[in-house]
JSON list of C-alpha atoms in Angstrom, two decimals:
[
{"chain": "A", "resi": 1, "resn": "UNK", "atom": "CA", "xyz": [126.58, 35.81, 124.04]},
{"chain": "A", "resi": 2, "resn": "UNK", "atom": "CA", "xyz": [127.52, 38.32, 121.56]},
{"chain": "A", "resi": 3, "resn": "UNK", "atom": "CA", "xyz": [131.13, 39.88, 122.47]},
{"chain": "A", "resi": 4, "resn": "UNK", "atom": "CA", "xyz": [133.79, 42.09, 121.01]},
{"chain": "A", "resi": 5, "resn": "UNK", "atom": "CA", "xyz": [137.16, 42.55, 122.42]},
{"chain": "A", "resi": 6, "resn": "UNK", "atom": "CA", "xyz": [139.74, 45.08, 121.79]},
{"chain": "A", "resi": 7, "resn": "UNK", "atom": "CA", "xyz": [143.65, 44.95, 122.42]},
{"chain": "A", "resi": 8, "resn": "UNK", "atom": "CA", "xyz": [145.45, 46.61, 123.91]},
{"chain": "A", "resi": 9, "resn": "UNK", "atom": "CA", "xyz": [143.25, 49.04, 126.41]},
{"chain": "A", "resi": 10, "resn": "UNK", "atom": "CA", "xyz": [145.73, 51.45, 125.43]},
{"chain": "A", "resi": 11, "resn": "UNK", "atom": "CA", "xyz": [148.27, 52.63, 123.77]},
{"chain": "A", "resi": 12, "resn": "UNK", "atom": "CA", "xyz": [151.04, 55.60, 123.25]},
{"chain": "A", "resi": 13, "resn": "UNK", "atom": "CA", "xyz": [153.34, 55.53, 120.80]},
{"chain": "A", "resi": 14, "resn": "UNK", "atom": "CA", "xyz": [155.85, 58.44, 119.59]},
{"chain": "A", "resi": 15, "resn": "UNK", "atom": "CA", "xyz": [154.15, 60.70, 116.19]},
{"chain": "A", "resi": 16, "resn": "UNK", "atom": "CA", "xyz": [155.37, 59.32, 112.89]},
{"chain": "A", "resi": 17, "resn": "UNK", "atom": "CA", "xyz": [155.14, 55.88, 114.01]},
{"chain": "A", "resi": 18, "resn": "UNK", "atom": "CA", "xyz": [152.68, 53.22, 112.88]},
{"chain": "A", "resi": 19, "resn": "UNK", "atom": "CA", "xyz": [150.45, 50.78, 115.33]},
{"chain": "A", "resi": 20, "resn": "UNK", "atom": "CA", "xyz": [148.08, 48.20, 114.90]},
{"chain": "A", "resi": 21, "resn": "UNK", "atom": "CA", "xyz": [144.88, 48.16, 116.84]},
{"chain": "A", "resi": 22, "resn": "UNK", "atom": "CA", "xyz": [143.51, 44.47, 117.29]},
{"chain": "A", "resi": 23, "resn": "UNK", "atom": "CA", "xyz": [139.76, 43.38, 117.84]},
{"chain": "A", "resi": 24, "resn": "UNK", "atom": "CA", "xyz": [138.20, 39.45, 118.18]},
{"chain": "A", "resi": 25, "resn": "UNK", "atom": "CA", "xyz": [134.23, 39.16, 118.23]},
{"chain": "A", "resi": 26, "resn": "UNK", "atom": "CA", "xyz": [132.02, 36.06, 118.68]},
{"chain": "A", "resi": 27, "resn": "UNK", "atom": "CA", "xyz": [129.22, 37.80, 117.37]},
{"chain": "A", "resi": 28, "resn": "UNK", "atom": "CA", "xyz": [126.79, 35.60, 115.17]},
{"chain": "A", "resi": 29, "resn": "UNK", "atom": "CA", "xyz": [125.52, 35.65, 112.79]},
{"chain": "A", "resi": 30, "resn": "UNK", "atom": "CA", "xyz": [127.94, 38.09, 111.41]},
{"chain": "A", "resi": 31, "resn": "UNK", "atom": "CA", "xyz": [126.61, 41.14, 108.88]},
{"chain": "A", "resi": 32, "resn": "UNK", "atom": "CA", "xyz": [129.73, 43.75, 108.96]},
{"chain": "A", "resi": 33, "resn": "UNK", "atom": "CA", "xyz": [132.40, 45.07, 111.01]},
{"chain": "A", "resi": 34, "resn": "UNK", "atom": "CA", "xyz": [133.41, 48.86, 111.51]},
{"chain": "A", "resi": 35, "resn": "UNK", "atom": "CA", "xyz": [135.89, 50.67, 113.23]},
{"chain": "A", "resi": 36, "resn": "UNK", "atom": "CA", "xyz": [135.28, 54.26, 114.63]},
{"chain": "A", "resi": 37, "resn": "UNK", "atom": "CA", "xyz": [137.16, 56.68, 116.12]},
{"chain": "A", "resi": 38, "resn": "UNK", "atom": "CA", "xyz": [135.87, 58.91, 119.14]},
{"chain": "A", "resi": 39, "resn": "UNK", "atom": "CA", "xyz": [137.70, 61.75, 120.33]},
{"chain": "A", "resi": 40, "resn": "UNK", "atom": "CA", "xyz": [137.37, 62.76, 123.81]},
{"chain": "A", "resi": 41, "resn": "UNK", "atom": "CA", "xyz": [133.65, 64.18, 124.37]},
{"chain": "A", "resi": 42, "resn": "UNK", "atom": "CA", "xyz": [132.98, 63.86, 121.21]},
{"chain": "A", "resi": 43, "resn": "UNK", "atom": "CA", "xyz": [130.77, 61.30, 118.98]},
{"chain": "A", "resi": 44, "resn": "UNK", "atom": "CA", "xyz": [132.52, 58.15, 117.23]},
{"chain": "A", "resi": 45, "resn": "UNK", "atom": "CA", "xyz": [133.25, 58.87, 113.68]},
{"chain": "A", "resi": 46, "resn": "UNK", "atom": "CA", "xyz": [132.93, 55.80, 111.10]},
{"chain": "A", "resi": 47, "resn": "UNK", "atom": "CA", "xyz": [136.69, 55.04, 109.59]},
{"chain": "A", "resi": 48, "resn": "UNK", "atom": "CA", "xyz": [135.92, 52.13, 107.96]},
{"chain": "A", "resi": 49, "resn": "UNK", "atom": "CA", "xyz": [132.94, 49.68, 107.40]},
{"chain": "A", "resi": 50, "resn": "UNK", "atom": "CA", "xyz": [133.19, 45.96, 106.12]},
{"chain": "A", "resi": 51, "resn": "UNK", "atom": "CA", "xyz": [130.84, 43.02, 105.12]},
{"chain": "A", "resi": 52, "resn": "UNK", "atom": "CA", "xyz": [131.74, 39.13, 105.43]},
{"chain": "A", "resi": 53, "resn": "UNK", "atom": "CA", "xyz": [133.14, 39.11, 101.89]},
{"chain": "A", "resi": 54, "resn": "UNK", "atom": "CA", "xyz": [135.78, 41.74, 102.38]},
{"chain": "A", "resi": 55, "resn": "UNK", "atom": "CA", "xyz": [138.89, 41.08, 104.19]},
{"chain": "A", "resi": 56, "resn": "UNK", "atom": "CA", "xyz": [140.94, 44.79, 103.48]},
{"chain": "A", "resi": 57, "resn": "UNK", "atom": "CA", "xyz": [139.48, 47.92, 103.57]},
{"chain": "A", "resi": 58, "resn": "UNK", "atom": "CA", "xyz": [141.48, 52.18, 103.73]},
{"chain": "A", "resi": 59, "resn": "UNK", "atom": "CA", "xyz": [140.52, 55.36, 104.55]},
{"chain": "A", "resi": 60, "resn": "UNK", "atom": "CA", "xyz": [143.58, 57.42, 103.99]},
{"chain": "A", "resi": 61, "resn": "UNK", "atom": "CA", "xyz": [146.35, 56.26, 106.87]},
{"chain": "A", "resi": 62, "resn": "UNK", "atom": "CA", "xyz": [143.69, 53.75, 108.47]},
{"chain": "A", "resi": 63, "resn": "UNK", "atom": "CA", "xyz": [143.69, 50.14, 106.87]},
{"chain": "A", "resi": 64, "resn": "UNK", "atom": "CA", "xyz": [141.60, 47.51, 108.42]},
{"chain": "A", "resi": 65, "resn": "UNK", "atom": "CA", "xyz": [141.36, 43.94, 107.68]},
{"chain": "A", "resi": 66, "resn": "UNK", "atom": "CA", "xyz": [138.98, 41.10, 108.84]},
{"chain": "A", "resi": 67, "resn": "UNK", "atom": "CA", "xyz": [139.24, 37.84, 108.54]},
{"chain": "A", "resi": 68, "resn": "UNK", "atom": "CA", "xyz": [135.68, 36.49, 109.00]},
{"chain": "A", "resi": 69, "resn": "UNK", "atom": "CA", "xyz": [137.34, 32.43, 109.38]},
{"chain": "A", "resi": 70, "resn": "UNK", "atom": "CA", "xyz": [139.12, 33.18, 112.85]},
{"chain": "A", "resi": 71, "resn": "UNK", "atom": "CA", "xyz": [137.06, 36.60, 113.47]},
{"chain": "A", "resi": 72, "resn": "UNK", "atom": "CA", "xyz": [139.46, 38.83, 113.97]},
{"chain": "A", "resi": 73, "resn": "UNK", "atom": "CA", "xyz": [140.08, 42.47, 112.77]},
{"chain": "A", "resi": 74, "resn": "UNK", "atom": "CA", "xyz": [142.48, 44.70, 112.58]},
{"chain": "A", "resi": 75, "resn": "UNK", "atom": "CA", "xyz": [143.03, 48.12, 112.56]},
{"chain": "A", "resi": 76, "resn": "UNK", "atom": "CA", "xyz": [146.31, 49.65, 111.12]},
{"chain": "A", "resi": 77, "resn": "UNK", "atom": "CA", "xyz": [147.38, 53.29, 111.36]},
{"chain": "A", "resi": 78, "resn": "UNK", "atom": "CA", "xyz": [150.52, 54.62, 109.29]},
{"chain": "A", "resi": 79, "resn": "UNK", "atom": "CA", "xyz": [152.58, 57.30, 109.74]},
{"chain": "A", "resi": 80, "resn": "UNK", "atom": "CA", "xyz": [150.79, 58.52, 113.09]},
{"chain": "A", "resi": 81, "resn": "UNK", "atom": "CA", "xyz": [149.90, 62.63, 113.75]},
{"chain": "A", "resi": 82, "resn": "UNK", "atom": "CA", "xyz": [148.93, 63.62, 117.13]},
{"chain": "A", "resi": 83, "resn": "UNK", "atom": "CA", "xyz": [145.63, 64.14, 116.14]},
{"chain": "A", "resi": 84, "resn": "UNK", "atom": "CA", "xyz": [145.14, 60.61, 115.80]},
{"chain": "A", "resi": 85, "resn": "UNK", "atom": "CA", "xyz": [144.88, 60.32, 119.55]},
{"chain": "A", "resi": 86, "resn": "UNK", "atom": "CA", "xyz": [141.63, 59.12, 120.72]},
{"chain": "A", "resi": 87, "resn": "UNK", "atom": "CA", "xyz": [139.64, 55.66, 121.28]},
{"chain": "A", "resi": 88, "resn": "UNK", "atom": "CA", "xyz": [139.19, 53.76, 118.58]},
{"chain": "A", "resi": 89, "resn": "UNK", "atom": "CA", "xyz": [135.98, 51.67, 118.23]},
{"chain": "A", "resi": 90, "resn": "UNK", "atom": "CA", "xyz": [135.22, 47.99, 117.04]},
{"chain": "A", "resi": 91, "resn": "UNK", "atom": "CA", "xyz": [132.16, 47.64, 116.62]},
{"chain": "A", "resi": 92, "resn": "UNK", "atom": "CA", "xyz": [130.12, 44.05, 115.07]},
{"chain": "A", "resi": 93, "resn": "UNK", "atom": "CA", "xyz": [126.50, 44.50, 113.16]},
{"chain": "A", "resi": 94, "resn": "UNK", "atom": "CA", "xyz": [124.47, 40.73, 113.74]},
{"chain": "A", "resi": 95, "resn": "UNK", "atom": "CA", "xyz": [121.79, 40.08, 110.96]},
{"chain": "A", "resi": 96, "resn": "UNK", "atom": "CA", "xyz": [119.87, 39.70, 114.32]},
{"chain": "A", "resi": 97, "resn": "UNK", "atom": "CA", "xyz": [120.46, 39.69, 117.78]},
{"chain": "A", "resi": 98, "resn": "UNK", "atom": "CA", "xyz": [122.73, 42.04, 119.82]},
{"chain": "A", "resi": 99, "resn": "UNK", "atom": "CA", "xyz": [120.68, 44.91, 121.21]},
{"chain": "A", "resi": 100, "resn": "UNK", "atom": "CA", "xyz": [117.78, 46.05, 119.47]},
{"chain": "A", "resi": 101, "resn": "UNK", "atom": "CA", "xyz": [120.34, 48.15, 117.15]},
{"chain": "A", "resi": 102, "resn": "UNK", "atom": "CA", "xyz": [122.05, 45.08, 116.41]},
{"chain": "A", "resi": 103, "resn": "UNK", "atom": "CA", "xyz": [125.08, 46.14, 117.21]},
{"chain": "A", "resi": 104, "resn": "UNK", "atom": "CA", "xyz": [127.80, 44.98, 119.83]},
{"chain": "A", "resi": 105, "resn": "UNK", "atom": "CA", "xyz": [130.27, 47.42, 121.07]},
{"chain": "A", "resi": 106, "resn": "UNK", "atom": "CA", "xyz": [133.95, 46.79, 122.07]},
{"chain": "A", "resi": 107, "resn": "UNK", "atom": "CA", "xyz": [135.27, 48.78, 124.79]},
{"chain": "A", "resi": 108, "resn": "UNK", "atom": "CA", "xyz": [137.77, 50.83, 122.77]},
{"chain": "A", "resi": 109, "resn": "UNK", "atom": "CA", "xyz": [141.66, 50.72, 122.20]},
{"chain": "A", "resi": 110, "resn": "UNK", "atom": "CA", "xyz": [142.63, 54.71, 123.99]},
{"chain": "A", "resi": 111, "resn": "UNK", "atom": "CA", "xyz": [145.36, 55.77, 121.84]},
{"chain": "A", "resi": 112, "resn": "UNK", "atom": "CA", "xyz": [147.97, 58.57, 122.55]},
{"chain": "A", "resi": 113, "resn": "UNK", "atom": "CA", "xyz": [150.19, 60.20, 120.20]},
{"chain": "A", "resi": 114, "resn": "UNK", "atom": "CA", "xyz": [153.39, 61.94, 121.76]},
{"chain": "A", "resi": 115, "resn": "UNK", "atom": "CA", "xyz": [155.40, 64.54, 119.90]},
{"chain": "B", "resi": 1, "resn": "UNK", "atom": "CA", "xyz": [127.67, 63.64, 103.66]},
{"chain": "B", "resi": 2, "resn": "UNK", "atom": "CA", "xyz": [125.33, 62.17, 105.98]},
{"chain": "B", "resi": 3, "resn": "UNK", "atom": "CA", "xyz": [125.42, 64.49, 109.56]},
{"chain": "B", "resi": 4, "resn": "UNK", "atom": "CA", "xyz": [124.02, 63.29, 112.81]},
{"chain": "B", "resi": 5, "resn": "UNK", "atom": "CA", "xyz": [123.59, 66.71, 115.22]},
{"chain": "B", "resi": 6, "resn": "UNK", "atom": "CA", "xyz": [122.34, 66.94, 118.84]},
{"chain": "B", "resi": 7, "resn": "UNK", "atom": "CA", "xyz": [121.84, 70.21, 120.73]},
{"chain": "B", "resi": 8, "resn": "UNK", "atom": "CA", "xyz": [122.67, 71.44, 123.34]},
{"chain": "B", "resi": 9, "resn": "UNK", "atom": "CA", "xyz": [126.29, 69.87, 123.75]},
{"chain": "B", "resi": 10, "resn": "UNK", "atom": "CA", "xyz": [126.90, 70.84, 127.04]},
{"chain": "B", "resi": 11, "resn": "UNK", "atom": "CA", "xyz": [124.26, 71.00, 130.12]},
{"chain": "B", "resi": 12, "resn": "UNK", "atom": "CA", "xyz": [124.08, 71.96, 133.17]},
{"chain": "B", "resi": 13, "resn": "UNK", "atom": "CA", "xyz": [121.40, 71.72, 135.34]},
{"chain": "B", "resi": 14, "resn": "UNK", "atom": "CA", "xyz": [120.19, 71.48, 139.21]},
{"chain": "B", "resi": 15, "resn": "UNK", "atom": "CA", "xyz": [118.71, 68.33, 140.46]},
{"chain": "B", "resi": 16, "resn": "UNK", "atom": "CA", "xyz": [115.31, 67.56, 140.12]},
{"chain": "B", "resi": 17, "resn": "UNK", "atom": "CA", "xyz": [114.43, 69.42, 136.47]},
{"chain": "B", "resi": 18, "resn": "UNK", "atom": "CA", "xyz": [114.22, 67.92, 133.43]},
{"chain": "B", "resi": 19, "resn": "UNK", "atom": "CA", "xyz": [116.57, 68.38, 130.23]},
{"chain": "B", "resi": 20, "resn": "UNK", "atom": "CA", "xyz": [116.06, 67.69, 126.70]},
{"chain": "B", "resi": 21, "resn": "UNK", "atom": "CA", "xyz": [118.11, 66.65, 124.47]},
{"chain": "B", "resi": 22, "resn": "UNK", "atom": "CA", "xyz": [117.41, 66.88, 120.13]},
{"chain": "B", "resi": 23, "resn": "UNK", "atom": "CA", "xyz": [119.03, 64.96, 117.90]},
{"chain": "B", "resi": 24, "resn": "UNK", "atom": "CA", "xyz": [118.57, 65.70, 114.12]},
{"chain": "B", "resi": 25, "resn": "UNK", "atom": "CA", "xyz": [119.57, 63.79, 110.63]},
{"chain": "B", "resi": 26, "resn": "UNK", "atom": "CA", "xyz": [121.28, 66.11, 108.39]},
{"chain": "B", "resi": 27, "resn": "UNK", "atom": "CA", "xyz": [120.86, 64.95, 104.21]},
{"chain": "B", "resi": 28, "resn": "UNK", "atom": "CA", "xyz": [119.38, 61.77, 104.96]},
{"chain": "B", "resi": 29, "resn": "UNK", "atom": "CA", "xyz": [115.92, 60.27, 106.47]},
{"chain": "B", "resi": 30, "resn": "UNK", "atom": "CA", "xyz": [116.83, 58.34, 109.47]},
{"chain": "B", "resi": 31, "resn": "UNK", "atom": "CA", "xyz": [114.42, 55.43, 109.38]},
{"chain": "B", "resi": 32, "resn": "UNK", "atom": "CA", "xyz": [115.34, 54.46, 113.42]},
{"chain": "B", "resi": 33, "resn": "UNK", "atom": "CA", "xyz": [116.73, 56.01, 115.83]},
{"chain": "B", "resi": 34, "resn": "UNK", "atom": "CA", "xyz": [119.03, 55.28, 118.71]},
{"chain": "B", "resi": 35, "resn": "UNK", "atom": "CA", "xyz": [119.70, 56.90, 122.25]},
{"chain": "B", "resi": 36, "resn": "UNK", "atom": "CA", "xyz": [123.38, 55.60, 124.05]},
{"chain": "B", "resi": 37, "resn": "UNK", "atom": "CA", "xyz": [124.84, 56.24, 127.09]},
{"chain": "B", "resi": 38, "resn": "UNK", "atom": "CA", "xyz": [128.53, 56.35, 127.54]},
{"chain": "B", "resi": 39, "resn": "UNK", "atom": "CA", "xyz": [130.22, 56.62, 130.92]},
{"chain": "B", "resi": 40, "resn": "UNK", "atom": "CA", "xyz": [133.90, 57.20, 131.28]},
{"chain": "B", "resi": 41, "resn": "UNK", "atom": "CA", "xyz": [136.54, 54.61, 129.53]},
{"chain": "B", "resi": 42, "resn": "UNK", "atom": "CA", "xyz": [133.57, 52.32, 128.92]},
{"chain": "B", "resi": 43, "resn": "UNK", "atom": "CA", "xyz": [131.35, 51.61, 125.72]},
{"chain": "B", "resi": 44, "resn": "UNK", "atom": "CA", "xyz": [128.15, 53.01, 124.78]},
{"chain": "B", "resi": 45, "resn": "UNK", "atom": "CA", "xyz": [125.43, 51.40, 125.78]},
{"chain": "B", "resi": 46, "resn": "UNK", "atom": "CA", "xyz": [122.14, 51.70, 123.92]},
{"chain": "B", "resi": 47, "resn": "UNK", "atom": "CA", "xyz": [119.31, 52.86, 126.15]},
{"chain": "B", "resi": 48, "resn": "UNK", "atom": "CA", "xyz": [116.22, 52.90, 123.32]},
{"chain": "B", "resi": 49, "resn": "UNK", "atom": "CA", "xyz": [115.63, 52.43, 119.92]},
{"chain": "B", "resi": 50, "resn": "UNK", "atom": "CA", "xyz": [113.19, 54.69, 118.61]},
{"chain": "B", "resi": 51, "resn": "UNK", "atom": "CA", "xyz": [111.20, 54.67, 115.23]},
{"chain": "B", "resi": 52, "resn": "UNK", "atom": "CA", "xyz": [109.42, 57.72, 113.51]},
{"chain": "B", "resi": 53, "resn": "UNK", "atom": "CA", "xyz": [105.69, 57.66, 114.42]},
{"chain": "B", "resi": 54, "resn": "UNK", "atom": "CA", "xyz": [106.14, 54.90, 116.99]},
{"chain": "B", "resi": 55, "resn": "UNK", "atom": "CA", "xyz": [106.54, 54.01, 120.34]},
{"chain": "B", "resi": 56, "resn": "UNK", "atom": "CA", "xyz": [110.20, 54.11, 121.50]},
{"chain": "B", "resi": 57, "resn": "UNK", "atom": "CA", "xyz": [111.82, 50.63, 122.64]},
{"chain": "B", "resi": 58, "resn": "UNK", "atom": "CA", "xyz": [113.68, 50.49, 125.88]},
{"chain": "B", "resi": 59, "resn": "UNK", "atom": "CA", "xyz": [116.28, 48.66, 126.92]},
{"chain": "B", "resi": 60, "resn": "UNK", "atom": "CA", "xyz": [116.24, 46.23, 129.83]},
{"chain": "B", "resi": 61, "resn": "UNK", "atom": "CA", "xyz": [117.13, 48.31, 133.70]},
{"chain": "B", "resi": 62, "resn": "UNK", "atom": "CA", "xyz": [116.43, 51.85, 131.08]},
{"chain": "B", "resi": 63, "resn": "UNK", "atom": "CA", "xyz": [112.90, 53.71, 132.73]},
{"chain": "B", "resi": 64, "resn": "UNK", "atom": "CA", "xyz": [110.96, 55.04, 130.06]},
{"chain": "B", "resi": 65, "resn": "UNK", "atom": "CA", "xyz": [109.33, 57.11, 132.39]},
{"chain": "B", "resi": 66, "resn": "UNK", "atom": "CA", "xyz": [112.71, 58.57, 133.12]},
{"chain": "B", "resi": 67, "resn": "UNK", "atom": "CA", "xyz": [113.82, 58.78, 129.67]},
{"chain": "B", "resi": 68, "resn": "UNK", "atom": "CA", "xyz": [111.09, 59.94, 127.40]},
{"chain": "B", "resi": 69, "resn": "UNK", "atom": "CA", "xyz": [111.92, 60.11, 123.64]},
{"chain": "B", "resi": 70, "resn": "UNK", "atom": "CA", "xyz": [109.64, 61.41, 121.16]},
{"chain": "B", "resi": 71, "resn": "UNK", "atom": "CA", "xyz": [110.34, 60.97, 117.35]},
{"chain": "B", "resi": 72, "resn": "UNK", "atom": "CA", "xyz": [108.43, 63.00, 116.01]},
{"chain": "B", "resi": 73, "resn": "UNK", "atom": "CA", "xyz": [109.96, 62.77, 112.35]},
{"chain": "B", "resi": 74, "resn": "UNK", "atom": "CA", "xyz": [112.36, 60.96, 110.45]},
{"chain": "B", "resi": 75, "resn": "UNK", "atom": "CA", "xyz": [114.96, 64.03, 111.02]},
{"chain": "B", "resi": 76, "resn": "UNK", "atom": "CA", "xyz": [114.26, 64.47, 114.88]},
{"chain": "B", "resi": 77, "resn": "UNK", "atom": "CA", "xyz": [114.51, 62.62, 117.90]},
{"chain": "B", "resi": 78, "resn": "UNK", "atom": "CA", "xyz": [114.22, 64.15, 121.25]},
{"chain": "B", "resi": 79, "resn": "UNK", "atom": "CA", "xyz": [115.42, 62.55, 124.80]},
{"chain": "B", "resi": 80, "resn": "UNK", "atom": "CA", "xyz": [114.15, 64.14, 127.87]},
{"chain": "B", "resi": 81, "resn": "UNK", "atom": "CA", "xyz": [115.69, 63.09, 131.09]},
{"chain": "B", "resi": 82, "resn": "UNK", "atom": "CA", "xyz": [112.84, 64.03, 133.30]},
{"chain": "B", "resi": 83, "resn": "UNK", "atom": "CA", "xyz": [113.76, 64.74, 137.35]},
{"chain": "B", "resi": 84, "resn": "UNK", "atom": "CA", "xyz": [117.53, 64.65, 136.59]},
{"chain": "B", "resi": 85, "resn": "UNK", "atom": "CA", "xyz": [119.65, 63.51, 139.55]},
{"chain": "B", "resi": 86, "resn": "UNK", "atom": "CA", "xyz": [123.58, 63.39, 139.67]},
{"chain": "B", "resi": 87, "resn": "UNK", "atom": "CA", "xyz": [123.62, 59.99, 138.58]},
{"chain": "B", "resi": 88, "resn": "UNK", "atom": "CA", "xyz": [122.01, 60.68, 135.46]},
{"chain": "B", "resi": 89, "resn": "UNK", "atom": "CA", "xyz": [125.26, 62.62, 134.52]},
{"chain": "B", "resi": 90, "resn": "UNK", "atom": "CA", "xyz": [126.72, 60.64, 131.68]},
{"chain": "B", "resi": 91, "resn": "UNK", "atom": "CA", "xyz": [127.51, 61.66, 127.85]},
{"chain": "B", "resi": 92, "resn": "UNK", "atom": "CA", "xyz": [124.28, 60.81, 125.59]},
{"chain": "B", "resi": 93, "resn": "UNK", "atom": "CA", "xyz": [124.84, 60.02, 122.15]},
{"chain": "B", "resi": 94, "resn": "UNK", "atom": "CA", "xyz": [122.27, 59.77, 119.49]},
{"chain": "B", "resi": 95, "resn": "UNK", "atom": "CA", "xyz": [122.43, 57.62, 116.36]},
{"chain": "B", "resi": 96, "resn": "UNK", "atom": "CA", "xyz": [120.79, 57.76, 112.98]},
{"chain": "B", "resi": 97, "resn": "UNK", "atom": "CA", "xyz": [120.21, 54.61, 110.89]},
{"chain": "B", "resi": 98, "resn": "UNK", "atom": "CA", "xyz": [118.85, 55.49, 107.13]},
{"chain": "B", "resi": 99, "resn": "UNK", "atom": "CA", "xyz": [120.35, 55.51, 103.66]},
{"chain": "B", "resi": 100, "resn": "UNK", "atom": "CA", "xyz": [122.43, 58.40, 102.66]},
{"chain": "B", "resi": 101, "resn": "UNK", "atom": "CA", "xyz": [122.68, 59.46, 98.80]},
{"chain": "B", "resi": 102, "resn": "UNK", "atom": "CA", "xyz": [124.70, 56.72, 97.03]},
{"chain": "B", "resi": 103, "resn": "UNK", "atom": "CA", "xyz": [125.51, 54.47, 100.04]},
{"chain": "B", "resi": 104, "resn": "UNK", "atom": "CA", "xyz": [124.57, 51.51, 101.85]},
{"chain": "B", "resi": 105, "resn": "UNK", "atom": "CA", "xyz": [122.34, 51.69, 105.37]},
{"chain": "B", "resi": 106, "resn": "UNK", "atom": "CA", "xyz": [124.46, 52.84, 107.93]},
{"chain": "B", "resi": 107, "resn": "UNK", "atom": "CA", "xyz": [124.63, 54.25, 111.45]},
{"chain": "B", "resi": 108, "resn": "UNK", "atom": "CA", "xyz": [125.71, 57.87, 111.96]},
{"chain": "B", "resi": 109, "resn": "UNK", "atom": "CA", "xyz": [126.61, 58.88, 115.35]},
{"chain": "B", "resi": 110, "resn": "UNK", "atom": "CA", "xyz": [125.76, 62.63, 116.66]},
{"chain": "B", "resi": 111, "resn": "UNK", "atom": "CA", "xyz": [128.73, 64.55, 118.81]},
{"chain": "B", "resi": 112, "resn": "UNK", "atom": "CA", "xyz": [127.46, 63.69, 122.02]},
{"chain": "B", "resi": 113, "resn": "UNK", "atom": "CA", "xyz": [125.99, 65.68, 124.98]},
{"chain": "B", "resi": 114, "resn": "UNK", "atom": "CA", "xyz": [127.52, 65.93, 128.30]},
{"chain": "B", "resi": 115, "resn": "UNK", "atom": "CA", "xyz": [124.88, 66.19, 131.14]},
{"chain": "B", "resi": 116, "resn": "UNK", "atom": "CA", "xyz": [125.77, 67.88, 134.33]},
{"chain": "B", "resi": 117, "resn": "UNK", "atom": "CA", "xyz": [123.28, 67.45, 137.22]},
{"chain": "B", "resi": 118, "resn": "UNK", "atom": "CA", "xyz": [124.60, 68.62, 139.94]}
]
């Protein structure tokens, strides 16, 4: 069965400071990974988007890796601003399988940013 | 950029009428479309895929008769929730799947609409 997990559930760390969001998937056979960011009541916004042959990808203060061996991914925010509180997404495309959109969900990492 | 919208974002209703809910592709022709639910602090879970022209495709435990989605274009897709009742109050998200100008096919979430039936 087709799963993605996200550590930790949640998170608050103080603004300025960096975190790493973590996310392991047994989904198969593996097309791409992408990370989103939703903020509260709102839809999740793409961050970053990779394929099997790409292990590093940024957007700005959001690096995420993958390593497609032990299927893991990371997601790595720098310098943190309080807007950067929300949940942030894992999310694993299959070539097939998953639901009909392919796509398998992880539950979300919430994140809060303190002044 | 590619722009997923929905409309209303916010509804309120009384039990027993129906809502609908549009969902448009902004600079880009969504080839499928998809219909999530998300309840609090959990993920979204995809109700029906839906393709221009066709027949929408439901997801096991979703009613169709319930949830009726036309798509009646590769820009629109509408969800109706027909006889809302209080546990029909969730947050529906659309998504767009299609090819934007100068990128690869990719999924574009909308903002999200919060039902209310009360």
């Amino acid at each position: 069965k087709n799963q993605v997990e996200q550590s930790p559930q949640s998170l608050i760390i103080l603004e300025g400071k960096n975190c790493t969001l973590q996310c392991n998937y047994t989904v198969s056979p593996f097309s791409n990974l992408r990370w989103y960011k939703q903020d509260t009541g709102r839809g999740p916004v793409s961050l970053t988007i990779m394929t099997f042959s790409e292990n590093t990808k940024s957007n700005g203060r959001y690096t995420a890796t993958l390593d497609a061996d032990t299927k893991q991914s990371s997601l790595h925010i720098t310098a943190s601003q309080l807007s950067d509180s929300a949940s942030y997404i894992c999310v694993v495309s299959a070539i097939r399988g998953g639901g009909a959109d392919g796509l398998t969900f992880g539950k979300g990492t919430h994140l809060i940013i303190q002044p | 950029g590619a722009v997923v919208s929905q409309h209303p974002s916010r509804v309120i209703c009384k039990s027993g009428t129906s809502v609908k809910i549009e969902c448009r592709s902004l600079d880009f022709q969504a080839t499928t479309m998809f219909w999530y639910r998300q309840f609090p602090k959990q993920s979204l879970m995809l109700m029906a895929t839906s393709n221009e022209g066709s027949k929408a495709t439901y997801e096991q435990g979703v009613e169709k008769d319930k949830f009726l989605i036309n798509h009646a274009s590769l820009t629109l897709s509408t969800l109706t929730v027909t006889s809302a009742h209080p546990e029909d109050s969730s947050f529906y998200i659309c998504s767009a799947r299609g090819v934007s100008s100068g990128e690869v096919e990719t999924q574009y979430f909308g903002p999200g609409t919060r039902l209310l039936v009360l």
